[in-house]
Coordinates of C-alpha atoms in Angstrom, one line a residue:
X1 CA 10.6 13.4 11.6
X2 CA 12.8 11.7 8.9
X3 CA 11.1 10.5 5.8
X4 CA 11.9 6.9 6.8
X5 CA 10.5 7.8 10.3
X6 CA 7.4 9.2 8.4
X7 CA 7.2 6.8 6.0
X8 CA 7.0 4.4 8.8
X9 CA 4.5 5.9 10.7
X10 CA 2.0 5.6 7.8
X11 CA 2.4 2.2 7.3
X12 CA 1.7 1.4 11.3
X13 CA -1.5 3.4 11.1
X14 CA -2.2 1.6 7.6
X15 CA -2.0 -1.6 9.0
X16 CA -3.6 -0.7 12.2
X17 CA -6.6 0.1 10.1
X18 CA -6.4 -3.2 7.7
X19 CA -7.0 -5.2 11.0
X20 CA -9.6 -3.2 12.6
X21 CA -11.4 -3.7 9.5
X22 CA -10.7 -7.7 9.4
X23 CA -7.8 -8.2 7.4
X24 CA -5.0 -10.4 8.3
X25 CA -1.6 -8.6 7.5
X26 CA 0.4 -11.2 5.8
X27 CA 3.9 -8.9 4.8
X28 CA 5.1 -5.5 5.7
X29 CA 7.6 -4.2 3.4
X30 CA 7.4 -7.2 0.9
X31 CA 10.7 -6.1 -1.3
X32 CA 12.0 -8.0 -4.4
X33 CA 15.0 -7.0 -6.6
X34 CA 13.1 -3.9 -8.2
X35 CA 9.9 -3.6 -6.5
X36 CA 8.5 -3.2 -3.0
X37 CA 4.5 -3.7 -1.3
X38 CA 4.2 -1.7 1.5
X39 CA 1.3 -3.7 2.7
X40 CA -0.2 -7.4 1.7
X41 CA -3.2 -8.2 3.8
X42 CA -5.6 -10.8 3.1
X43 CA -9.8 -11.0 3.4
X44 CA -12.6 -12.3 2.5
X45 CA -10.9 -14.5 -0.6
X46 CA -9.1 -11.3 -1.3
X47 CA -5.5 -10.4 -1.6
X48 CA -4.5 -6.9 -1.0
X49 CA -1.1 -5.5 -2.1
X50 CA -1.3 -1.7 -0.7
X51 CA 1.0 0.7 -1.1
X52 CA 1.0 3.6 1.6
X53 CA 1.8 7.4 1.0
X54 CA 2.4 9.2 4.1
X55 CA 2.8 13.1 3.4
X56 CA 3.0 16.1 5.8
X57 CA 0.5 19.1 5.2
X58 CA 2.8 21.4 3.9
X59 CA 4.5 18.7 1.3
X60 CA 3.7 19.6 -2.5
X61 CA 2.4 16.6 -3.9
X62 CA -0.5 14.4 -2.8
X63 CA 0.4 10.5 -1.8
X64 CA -1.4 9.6 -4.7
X65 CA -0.1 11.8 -6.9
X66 CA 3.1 10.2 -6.4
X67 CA 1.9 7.1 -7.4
X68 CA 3.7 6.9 -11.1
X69 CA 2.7 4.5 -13.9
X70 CA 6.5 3.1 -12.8
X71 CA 5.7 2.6 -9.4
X72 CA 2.1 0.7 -9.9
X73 CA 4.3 -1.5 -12.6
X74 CA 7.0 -2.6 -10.0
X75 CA 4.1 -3.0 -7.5
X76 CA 2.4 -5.5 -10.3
X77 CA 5.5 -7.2 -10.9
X78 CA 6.4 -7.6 -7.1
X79 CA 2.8 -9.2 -6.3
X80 CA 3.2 -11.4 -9.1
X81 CA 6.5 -12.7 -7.8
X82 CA 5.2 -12.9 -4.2
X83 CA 2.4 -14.8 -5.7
X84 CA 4.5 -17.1 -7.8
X85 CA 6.5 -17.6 -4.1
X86 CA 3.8 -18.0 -1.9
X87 CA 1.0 -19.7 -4.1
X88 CA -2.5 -19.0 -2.9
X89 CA -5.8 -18.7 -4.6
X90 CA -7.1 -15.4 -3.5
X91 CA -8.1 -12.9 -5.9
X92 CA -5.2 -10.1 -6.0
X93 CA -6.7 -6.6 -5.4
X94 CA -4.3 -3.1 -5.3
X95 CA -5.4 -0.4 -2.9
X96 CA -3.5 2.4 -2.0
X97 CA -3.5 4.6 1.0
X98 CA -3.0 8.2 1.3
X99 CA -2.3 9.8 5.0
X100 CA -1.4 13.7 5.8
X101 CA 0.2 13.7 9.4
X102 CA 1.5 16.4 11.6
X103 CA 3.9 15.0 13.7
X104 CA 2.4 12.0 15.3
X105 CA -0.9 13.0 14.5
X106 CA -3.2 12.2 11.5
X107 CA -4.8 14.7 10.0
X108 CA -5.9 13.0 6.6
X109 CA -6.8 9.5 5.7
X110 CA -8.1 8.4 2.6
X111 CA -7.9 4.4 1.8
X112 CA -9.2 3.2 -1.5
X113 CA -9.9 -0.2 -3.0
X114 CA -9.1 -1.2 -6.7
X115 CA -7.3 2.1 -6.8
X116 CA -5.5 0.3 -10.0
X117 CA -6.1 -2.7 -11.7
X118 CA -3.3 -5.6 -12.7
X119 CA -3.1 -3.4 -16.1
X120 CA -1.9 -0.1 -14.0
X121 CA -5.0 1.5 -14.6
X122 CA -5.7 3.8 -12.2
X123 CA -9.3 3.7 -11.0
X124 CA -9.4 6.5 -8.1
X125 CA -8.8 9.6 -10.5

């Protein structure tokens, strides 16, 4: 499996959670000049901009390790100009996913809320 093909994968299962769990999926692959959302899904007066690391076992890093004070900025800046495009009044919220797969099986899932604020502050280490 390619990284794109992996990388893919992820974000189907992602999602496929987000809805069994209520959310409406508003964008895949939200992508501004600089930045990217793997994920915005809406709920309960909440706006979720997720980004999704998919890994195999044997990679090196953990998804969330990969998640770089760079990376949450351009993910801040990308759901402020998705905001700014698509005005709504839900309050914004930035989760991230991390899922270990073998092939086309998942063999780790780990989804957490507020995993950084609108600072960059992570709150899941």
């Amino acid at each position: 499996m390619t990284r794109k093909e992996l990388g893919d994968f992820g974000e189907r299962v992602a999602a496929f959670y987000l809805e069994k769990k209520g959310y409406e999926i508003l964008r895949r692959n939200y992508c501004v000049k600089g930045g990217e959302i793997d994920i915005i899904a809406k709920k309960d007066g909440i706006i979720a901009f997720v980004e999704v690391k998919t890994r195999a076992p044997d990679y090196i890093s953990g998804g969330f390790e990969a998640l770089t004070n760079r990376k949450k900025r351009l993910i801040i800046k990308t759901a402020e100009q998705y905001s700014l495009k698509h005005p709504h009044e839900l309050q914004p919220r930035f989760d991230a996913v991390e899922i270990i797969t073998d092939g086309k099986k998942v063999t780790g899932f780990n989804y957490v809320e507020n995993a950084f604020d609108g600072s960059g502050i992570m709150t899941i280490l």
